[in-house]
Coordinates of C-alpha atoms in Angstrom, one line a residue:
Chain J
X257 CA -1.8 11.8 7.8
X258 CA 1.2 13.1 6.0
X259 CA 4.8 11.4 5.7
X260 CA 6.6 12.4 9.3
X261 CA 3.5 11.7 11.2
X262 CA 3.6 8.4 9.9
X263 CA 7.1 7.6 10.5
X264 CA 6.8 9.4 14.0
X265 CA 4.0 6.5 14.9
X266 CA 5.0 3.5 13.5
X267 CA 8.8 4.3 15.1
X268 CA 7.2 4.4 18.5
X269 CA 5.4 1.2 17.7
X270 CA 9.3 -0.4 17.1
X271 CA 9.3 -2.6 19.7
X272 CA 5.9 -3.6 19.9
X273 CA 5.7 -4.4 16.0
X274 CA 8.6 -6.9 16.5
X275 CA 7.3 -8.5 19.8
X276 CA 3.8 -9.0 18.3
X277 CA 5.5 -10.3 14.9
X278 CA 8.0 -12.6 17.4
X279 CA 4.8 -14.0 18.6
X280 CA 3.9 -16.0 14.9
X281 CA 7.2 -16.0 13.5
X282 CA 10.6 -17.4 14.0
X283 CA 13.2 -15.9 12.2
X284 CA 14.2 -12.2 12.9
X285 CA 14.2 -11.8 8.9
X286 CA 10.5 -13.2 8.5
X287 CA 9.4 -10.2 11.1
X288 CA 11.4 -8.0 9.1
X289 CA 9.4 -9.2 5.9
X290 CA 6.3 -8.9 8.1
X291 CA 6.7 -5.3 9.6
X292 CA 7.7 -4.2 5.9
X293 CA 4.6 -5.3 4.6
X294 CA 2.6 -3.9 7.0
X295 CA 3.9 -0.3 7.1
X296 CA 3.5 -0.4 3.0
X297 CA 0.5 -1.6 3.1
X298 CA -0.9 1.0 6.2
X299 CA 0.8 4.2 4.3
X300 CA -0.8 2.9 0.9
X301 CA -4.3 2.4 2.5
X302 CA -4.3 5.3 5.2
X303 CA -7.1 6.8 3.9
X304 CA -9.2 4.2 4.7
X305 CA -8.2 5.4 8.6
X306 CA -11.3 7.3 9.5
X307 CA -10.1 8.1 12.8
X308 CA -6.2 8.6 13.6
X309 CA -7.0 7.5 17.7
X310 CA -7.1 4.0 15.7
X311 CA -3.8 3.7 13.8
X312 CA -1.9 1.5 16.9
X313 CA -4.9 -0.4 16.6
X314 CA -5.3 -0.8 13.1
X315 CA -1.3 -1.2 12.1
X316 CA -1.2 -4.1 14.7
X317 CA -4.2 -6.0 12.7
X318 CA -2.3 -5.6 9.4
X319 CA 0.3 -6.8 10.7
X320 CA -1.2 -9.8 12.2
X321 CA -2.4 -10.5 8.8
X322 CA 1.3 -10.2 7.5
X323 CA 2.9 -12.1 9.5
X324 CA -0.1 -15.1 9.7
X325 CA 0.7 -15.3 5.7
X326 CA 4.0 -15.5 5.8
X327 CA 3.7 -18.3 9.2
X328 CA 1.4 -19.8 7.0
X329 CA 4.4 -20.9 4.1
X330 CA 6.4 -22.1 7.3
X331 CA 6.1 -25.6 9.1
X332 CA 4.1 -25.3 12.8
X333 CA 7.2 -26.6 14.2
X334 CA 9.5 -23.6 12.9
X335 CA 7.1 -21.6 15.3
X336 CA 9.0 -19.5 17.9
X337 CA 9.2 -21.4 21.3
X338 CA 11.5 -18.5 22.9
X339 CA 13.3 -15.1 22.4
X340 CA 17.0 -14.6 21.8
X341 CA 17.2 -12.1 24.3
X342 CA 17.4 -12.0 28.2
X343 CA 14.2 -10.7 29.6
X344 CA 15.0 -8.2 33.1
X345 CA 14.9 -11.0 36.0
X346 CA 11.8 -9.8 37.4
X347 CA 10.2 -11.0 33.8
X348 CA 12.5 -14.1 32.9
X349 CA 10.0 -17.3 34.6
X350 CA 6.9 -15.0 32.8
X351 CA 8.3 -14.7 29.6
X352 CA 9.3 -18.7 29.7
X353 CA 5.9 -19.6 30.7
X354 CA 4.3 -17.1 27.8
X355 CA 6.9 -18.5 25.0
X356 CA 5.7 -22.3 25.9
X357 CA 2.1 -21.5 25.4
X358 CA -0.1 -22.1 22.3
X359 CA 0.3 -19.7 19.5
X360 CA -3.5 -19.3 19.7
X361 CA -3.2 -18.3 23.2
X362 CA 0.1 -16.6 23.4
X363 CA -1.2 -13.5 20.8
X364 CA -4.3 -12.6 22.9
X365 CA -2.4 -12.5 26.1
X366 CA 0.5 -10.1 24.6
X367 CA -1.9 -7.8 23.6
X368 CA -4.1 -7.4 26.3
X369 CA -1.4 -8.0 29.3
X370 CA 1.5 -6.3 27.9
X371 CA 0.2 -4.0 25.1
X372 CA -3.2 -2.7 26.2
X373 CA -5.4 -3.4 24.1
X374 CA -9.2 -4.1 24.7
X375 CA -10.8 -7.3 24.2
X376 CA -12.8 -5.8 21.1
X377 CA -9.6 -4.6 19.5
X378 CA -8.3 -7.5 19.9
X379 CA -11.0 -9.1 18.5
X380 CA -10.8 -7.3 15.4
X381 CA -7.3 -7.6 15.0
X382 CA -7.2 -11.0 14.9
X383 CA -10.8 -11.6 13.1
X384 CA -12.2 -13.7 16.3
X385 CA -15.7 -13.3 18.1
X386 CA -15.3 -11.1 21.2
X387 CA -15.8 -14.3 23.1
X388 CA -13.1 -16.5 21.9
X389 CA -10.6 -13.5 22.7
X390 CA -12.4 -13.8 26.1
X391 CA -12.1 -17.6 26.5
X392 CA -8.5 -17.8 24.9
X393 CA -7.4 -15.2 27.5
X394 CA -9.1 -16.7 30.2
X395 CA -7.3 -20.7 29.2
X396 CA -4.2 -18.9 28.5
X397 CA -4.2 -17.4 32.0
X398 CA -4.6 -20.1 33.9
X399 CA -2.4 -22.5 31.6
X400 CA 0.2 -19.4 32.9
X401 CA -0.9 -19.4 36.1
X402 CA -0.2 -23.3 36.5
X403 CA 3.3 -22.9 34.1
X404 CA 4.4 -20.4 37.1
X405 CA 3.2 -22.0 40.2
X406 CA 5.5 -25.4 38.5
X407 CA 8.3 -23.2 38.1
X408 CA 8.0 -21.7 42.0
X409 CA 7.5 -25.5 43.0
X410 CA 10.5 -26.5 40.9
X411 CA 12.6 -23.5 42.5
Chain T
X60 CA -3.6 -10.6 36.4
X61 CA -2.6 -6.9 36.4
X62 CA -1.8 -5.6 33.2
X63 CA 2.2 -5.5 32.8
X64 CA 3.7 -2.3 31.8
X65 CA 6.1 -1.6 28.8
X66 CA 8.9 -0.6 31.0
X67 CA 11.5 -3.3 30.6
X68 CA 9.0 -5.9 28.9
X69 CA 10.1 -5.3 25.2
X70 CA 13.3 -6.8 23.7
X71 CA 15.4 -4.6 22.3
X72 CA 14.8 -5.1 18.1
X73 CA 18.0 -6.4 16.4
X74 CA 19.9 -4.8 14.2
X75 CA 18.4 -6.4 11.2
X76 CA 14.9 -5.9 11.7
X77 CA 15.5 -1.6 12.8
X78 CA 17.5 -1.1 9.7
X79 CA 14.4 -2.3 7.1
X80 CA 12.2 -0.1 9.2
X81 CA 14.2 2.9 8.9
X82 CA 14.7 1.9 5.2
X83 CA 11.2 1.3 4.4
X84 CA 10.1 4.4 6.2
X85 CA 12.5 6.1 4.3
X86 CA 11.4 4.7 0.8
X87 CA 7.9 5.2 1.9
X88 CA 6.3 6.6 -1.8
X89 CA 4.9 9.7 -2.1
X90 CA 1.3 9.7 -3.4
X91 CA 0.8 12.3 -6.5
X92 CA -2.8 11.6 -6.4
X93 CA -5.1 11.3 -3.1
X94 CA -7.5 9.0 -3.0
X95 CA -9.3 10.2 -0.4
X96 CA -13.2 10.8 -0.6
X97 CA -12.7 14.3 0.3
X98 CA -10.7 14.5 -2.9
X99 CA -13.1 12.7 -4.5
X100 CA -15.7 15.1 -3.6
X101 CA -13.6 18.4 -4.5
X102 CA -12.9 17.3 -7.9
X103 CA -16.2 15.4 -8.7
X104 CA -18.1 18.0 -9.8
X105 CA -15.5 18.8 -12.7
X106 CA -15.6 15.3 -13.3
X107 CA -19.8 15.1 -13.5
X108 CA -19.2 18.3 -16.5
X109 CA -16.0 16.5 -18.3
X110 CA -17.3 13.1 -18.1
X111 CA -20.8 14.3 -19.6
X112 CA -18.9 16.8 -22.3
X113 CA -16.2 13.3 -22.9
X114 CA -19.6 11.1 -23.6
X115 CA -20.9 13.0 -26.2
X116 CA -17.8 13.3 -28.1
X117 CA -15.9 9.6 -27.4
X118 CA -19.4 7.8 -25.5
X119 CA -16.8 6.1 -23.4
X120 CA -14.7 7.6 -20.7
X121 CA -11.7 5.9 -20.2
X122 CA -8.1 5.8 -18.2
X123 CA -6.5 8.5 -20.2
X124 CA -9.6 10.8 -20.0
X125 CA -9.4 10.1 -16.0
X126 CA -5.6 10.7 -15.9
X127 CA -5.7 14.1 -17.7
X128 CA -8.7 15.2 -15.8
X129 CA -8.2 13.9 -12.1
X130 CA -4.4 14.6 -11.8
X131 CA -3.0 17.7 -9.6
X132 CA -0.4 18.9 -12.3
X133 CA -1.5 19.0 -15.4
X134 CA -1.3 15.8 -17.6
X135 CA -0.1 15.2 -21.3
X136 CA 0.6 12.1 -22.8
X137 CA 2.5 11.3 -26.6
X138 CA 0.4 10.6 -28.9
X139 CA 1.2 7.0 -28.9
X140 CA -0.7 6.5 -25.8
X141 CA -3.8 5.3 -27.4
X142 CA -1.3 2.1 -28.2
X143 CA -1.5 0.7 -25.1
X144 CA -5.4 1.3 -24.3
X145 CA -7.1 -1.9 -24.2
X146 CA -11.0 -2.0 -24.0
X147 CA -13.7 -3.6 -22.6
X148 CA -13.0 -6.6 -21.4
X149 CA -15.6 -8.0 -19.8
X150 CA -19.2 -7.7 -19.0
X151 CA -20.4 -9.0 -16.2
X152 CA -24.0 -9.3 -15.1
X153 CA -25.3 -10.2 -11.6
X154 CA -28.5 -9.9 -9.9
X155 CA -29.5 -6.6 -10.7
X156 CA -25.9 -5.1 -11.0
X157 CA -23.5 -5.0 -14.0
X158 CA -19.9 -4.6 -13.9
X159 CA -18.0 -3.9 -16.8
X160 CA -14.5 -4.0 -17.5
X161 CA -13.6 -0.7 -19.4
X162 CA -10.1 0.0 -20.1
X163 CA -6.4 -1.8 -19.2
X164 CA -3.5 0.2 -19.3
X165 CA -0.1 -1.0 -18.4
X166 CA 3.0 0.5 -19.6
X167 CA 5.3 -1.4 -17.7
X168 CA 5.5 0.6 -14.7
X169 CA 2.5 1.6 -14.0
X170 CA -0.8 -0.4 -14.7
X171 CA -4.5 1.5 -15.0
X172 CA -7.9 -0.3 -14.8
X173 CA -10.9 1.6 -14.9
X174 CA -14.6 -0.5 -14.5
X175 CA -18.1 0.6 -13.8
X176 CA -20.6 -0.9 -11.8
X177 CA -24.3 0.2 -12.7
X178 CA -27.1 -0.6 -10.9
X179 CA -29.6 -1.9 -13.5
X180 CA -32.3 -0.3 -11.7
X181 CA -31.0 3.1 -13.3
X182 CA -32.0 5.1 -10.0
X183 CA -29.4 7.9 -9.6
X184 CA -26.9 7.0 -7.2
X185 CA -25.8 10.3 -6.1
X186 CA -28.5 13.3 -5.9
X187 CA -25.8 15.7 -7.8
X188 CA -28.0 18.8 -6.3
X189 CA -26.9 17.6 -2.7
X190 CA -23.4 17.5 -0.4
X191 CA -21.8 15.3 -2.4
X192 CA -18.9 15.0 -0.1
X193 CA -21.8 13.1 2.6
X194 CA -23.4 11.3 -0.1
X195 CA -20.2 9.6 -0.8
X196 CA -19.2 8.7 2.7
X197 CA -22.5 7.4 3.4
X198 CA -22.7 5.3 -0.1
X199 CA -18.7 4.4 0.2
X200 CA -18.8 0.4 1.2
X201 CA -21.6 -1.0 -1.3
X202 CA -23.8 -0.6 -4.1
X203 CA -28.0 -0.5 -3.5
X204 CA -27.8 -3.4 -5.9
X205 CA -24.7 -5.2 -3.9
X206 CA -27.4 -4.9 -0.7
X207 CA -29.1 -7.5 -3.1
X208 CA -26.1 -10.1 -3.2
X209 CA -24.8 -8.1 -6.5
X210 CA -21.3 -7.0 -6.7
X211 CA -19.7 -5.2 -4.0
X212 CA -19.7 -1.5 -3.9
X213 CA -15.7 -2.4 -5.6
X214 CA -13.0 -4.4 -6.3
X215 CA -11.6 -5.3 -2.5
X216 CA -8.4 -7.5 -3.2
X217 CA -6.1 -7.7 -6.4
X218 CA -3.5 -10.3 -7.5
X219 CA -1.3 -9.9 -9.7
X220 CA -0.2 -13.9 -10.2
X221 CA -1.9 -15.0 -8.0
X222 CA -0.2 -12.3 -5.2
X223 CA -2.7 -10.1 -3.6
X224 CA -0.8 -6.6 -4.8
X225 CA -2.3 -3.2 -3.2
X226 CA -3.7 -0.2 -5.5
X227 CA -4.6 2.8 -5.5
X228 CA -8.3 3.3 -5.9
X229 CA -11.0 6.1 -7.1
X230 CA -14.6 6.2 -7.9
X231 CA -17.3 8.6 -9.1
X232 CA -20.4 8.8 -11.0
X233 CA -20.9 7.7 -14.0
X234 CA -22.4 9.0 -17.4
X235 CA -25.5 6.9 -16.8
X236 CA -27.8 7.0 -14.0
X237 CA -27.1 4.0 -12.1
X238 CA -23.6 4.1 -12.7
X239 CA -20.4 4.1 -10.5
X240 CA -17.1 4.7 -12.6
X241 CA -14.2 2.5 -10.8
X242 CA -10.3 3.5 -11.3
X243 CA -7.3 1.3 -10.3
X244 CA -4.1 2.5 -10.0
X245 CA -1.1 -0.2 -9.4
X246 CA 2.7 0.8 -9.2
X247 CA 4.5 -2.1 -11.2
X248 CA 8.1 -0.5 -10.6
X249 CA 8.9 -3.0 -7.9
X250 CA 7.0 -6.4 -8.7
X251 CA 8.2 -9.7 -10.0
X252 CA 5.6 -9.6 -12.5
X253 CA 7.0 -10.4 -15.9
X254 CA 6.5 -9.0 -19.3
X255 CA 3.5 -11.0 -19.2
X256 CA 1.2 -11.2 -16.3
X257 CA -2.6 -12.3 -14.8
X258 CA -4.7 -9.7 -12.8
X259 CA -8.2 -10.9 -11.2
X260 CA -10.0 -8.6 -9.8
X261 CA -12.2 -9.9 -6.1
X262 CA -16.0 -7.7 -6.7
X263 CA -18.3 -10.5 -5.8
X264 CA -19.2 -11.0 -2.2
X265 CA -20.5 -14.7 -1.6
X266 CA -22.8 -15.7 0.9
X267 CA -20.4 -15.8 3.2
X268 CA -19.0 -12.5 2.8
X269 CA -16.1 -13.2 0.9
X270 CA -14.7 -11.4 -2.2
X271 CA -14.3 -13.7 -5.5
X272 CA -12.9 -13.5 -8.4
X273 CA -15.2 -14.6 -11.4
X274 CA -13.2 -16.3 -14.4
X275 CA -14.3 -13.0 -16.0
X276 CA -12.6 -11.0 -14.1
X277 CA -9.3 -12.7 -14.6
X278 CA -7.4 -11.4 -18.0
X279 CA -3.6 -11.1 -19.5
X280 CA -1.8 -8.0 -19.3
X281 CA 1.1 -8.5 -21.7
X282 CA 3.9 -6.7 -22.5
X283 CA 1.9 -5.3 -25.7
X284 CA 3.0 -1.4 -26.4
X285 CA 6.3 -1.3 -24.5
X286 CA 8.5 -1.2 -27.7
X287 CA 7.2 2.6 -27.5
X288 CA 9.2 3.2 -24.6
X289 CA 12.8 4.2 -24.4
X290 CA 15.2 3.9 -21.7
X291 CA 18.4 6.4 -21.0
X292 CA 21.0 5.7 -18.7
X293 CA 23.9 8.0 -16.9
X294 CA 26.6 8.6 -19.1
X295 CA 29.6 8.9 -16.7
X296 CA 30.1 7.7 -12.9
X297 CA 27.7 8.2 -10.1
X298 CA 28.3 11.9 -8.6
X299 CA 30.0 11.8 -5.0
X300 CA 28.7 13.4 -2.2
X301 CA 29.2 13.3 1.8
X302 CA 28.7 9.7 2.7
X303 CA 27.3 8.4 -0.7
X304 CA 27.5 8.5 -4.4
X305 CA 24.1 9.4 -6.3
X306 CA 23.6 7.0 -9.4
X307 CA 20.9 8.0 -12.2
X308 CA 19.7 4.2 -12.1
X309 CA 17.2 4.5 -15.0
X310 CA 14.8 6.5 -16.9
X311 CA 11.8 5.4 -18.6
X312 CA 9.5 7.1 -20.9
X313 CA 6.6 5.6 -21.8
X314 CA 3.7 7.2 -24.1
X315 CA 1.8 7.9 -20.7
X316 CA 4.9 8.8 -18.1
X317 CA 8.5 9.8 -17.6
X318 CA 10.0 7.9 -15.0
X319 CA 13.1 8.7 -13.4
X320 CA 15.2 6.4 -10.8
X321 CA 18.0 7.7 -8.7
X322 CA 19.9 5.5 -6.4
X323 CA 22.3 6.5 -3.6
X324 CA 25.0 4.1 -2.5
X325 CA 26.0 5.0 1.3
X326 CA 29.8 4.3 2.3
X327 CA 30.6 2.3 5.1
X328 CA 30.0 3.7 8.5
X329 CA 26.9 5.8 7.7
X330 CA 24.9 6.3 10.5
X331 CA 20.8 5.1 9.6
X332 CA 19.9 8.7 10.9
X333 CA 22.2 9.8 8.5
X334 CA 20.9 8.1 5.7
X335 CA 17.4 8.6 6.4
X336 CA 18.3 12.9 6.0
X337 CA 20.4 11.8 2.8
X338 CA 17.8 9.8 1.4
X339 CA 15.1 12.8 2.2
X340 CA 17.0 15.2 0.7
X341 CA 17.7 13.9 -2.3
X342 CA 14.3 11.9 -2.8
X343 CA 11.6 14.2 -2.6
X344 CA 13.2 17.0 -4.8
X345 CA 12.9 17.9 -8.3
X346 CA 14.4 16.7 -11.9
X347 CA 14.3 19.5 -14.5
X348 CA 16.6 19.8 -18.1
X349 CA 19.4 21.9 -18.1
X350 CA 16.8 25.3 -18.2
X351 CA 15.4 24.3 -15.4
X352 CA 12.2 23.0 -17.2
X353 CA 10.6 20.4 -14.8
X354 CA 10.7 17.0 -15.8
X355 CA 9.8 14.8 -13.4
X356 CA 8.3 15.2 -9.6
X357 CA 9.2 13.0 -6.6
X358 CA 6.6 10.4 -5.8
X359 CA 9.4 8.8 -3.1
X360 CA 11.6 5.8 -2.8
X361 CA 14.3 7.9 -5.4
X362 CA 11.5 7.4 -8.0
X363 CA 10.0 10.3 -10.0
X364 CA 7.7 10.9 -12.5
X365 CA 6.6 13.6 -14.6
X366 CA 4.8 13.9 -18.5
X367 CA 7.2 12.3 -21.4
X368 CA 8.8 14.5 -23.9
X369 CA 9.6 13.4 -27.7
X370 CA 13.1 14.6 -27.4
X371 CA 15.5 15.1 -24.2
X372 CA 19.2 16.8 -24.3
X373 CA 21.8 15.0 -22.9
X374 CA 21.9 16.5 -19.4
X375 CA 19.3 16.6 -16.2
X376 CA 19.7 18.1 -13.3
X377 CA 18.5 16.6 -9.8
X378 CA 17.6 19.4 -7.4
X379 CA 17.4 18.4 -3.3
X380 CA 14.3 18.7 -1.9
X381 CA 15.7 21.8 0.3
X382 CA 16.5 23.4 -3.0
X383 CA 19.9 24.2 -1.9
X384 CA 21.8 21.7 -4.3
X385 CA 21.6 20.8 -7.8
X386 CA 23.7 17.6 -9.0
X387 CA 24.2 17.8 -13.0
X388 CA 23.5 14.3 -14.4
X389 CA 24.2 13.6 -18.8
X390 CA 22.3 10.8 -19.4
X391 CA 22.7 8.8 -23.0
X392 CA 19.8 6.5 -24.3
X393 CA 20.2 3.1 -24.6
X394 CA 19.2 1.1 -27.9
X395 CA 16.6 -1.5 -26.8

């Protein structure tokens, strides 16, 4: 995979690299840190890559692994509890009830609700048996579920 | 649940957090050397004939050897390169595997390891009248001997300090039958590490899976050897161009390299698109003296490198990687 190619993928991933890095850190400057790391270390290791249909895949697991050391120098309380940013209405009482969920269940959920990605990807991104992933998505849907229903209540 | 769609689910990344990905795209280094396996295979076979001609004459095939024979571009060092060689480190037996800790090389920019692991059973690793291309891919993870809790086919994870540090990495037969020649290339331009600093080296799989570091495989790189090199400096200010000034921020030659540094300081108000064309233009060219002569290559990030000289005039020029511009840079060395 030469230079541009790169570039070309890991700009598309923008948005996604900062959400899934938003998910296990706090400060905007600690994803920063995170995303840098992981694009250095993906270019300097891309021939390990066998197969290209795998980079989105494979970027997102490094950069789990980034940003889980850098979370790791960082108290649990510093861990993000919401966005600075507005969500589209439609989205604002899901994004609440996602943001107020466990880190451990809050990562699972992201990448298989929002980004895509299968429950054995995810499993190898984030170094967990298939069936936790299966588990954590199944407790973190219903904790979501039950978040929601409160909110409609409350409304 | 359905699955959500992307449309209108993803903030909007500040302004913070685009900018270091457009810069570290940008300074994304070039790699002189592949190390891919299919490079490994293509240049093997000169290396079985070199490393077999190399053993009779030195019995010990070392970093230098590897650079001059593995490179793209031809390679020449000074002669003061043999200074900064230092040589068999460690020996390391385990179950029927031994690793052995050939050759450190560190020159204060770069730093070169070369190890081999041999299989004490001495069976030929690679059948050398077969593919060797498929041997390698099929062999590529672990030793025979590793299958029998022995080291791992290589070293998986590096600190430098204590901080796990990436590398390039290489491998190919050795001399002996058995034998797996390891090298390790690290790029010390931008770490903290000081004059003095620990490597370790992870090759052992517990039981568990996991790579250790044996106290063996720790050592001191120290700063031994860098008097040889000597540093120049631009003589003059930084030459102006649209929307940034270009600034020769050092150059380094070392017994084993030249390296040259540029650094381009963007005015206010410069788009990032804009600097990302800037900073590809004037990255990935060339640096040649004042005939033209190549001195140095791009290998990205406004670094380049190229094979030292004993003498230099007091003028480079830095040529765009379009070719279409040449900015005239004297340079003056600086007494260390």
């Amino acid at each position: 995979m030469d230079k541009q190619a790169f570039a070309d993928q890991i700009i598309a991933m923008e948005r996604m690299m900062y959400c899934i890095a938003k998910t296990i850190l706090s400060a905007d400057a600690d994803c920063a840190d995170a995303v840098q790391e992981a694009i250095l270390r993906a270019w300097k290791h891309r021939s390990a890559l066998r197969q290209e249909r795998y980079f989105r895949t494979w970027v997102t697991r490094i950069l789990i692994n980034e940003a889980r050391k850098i979370a790791k120098r960082c108290p649990l309380e510093t861990l993000p509890q919401t966005l600075a940013w507005e969500p589209p209405p439609m989205y604002g009482a899901l994004y609440a009830a996602l943001f107020s969920l466990d880190n451990a269940l809050r990562l699972p959920i992201m990448l298989h609700y929002i980004e895509g990605f299968s429950l054995a990807e995810i499993a190898s991104m984030m170094r967990i048996p298939q069936g936790t992933v299966k588990s954590r998505l199944h407790k973190g849907r219903n904790v979501l579920m039950t978040k929601l229903d409160e909110k409609e209540a409350d409304a | 649940m359905k699955k959500l769609t992307e449309g209108g689910l993803y903030p909007p990344t500040p302004t913070v957090f685009s900018a270091r990905l457009w810069k570290t795209l940008s300074d994304l280094p070039d790699e002189s050397r592949s190390f891919s396996l299919g490079r490994v295979a293509a240049v093997v076979a000169l290396a079985l004939v070199l490393i077999s001609t190399l053993a009779l004459a030195t019995n010990v095939f070392g970093v230098l050897d590897f650079l001059r024979s593995f490179s793209a571009a031809p390679v020449t060092h000074l002669d003061s390169a043999g200074e900064l060689v230092r040589q068999d480190l460690a020996v390391i037996r385990r179950k029927e595997s031994e690793l052995c800790l050939r050759n450190v090389v560190f020159d204060g920019s770069r730093l070169y390891i070369l190890y081999s692991i041999t299989d004490l059973d001495g069976k030929p690793i690679l059948d050398r009248e077969q593919d060797l291309t498929e041997q390698l891919g099929e062999w590529y993870s672990i030793t025979p001997a590793a299958k029998r809790d022995g080291f791992a086919g290589m070293v998986k994870v590096a600190k430098i300090d204590g901080v796990e540090t990436p590398f390039g990495s290489y491998f190919f037969p050795g001399e002996n039958p058995g034998e797996m020649l390891y090298f390790m290339e690290f790029d010390m331009r931008n770490q903290e590490a000081g004059a003095a600093f620990e490597v370790g080296l992870a090759a052992v799989m517990n039981e568990d899976g996991w790579c250790m570091i044996p106290d063996e495989m720790r050592f001191q790189v120290t700063s031994q050897g860098l008097s040889l090199n000597r540093v120049f400096e631009q003589a003059g200010e930084p030459v102006r161009l649209e929307g940034c000034a270009v600034r020769l921020s050092r150059m380094v030659i070392t017994p084993l390299r030249a390296y040259v540094c540029f650094e381009l300081n963007f005015d206010e108000g410069v788009s990032l698109q804009s600097r990302y064309e800037i900073q590809r233009e004037w990255f990935d060219g060339v640096v040649t003296d004042a005939q033209g002569n190549l001195l140095a290559q791009s290998s990205g990030g406004g670094f380049y490198d190229g094979n030292p000289r004993d003498n230099y005039a007091d003028t480079i020029l830095l040529k765009s990687a379009s070719g279409n511009d040449v900015l005239t840079i004297r340079i003056k060395e600086v007494v260390q």
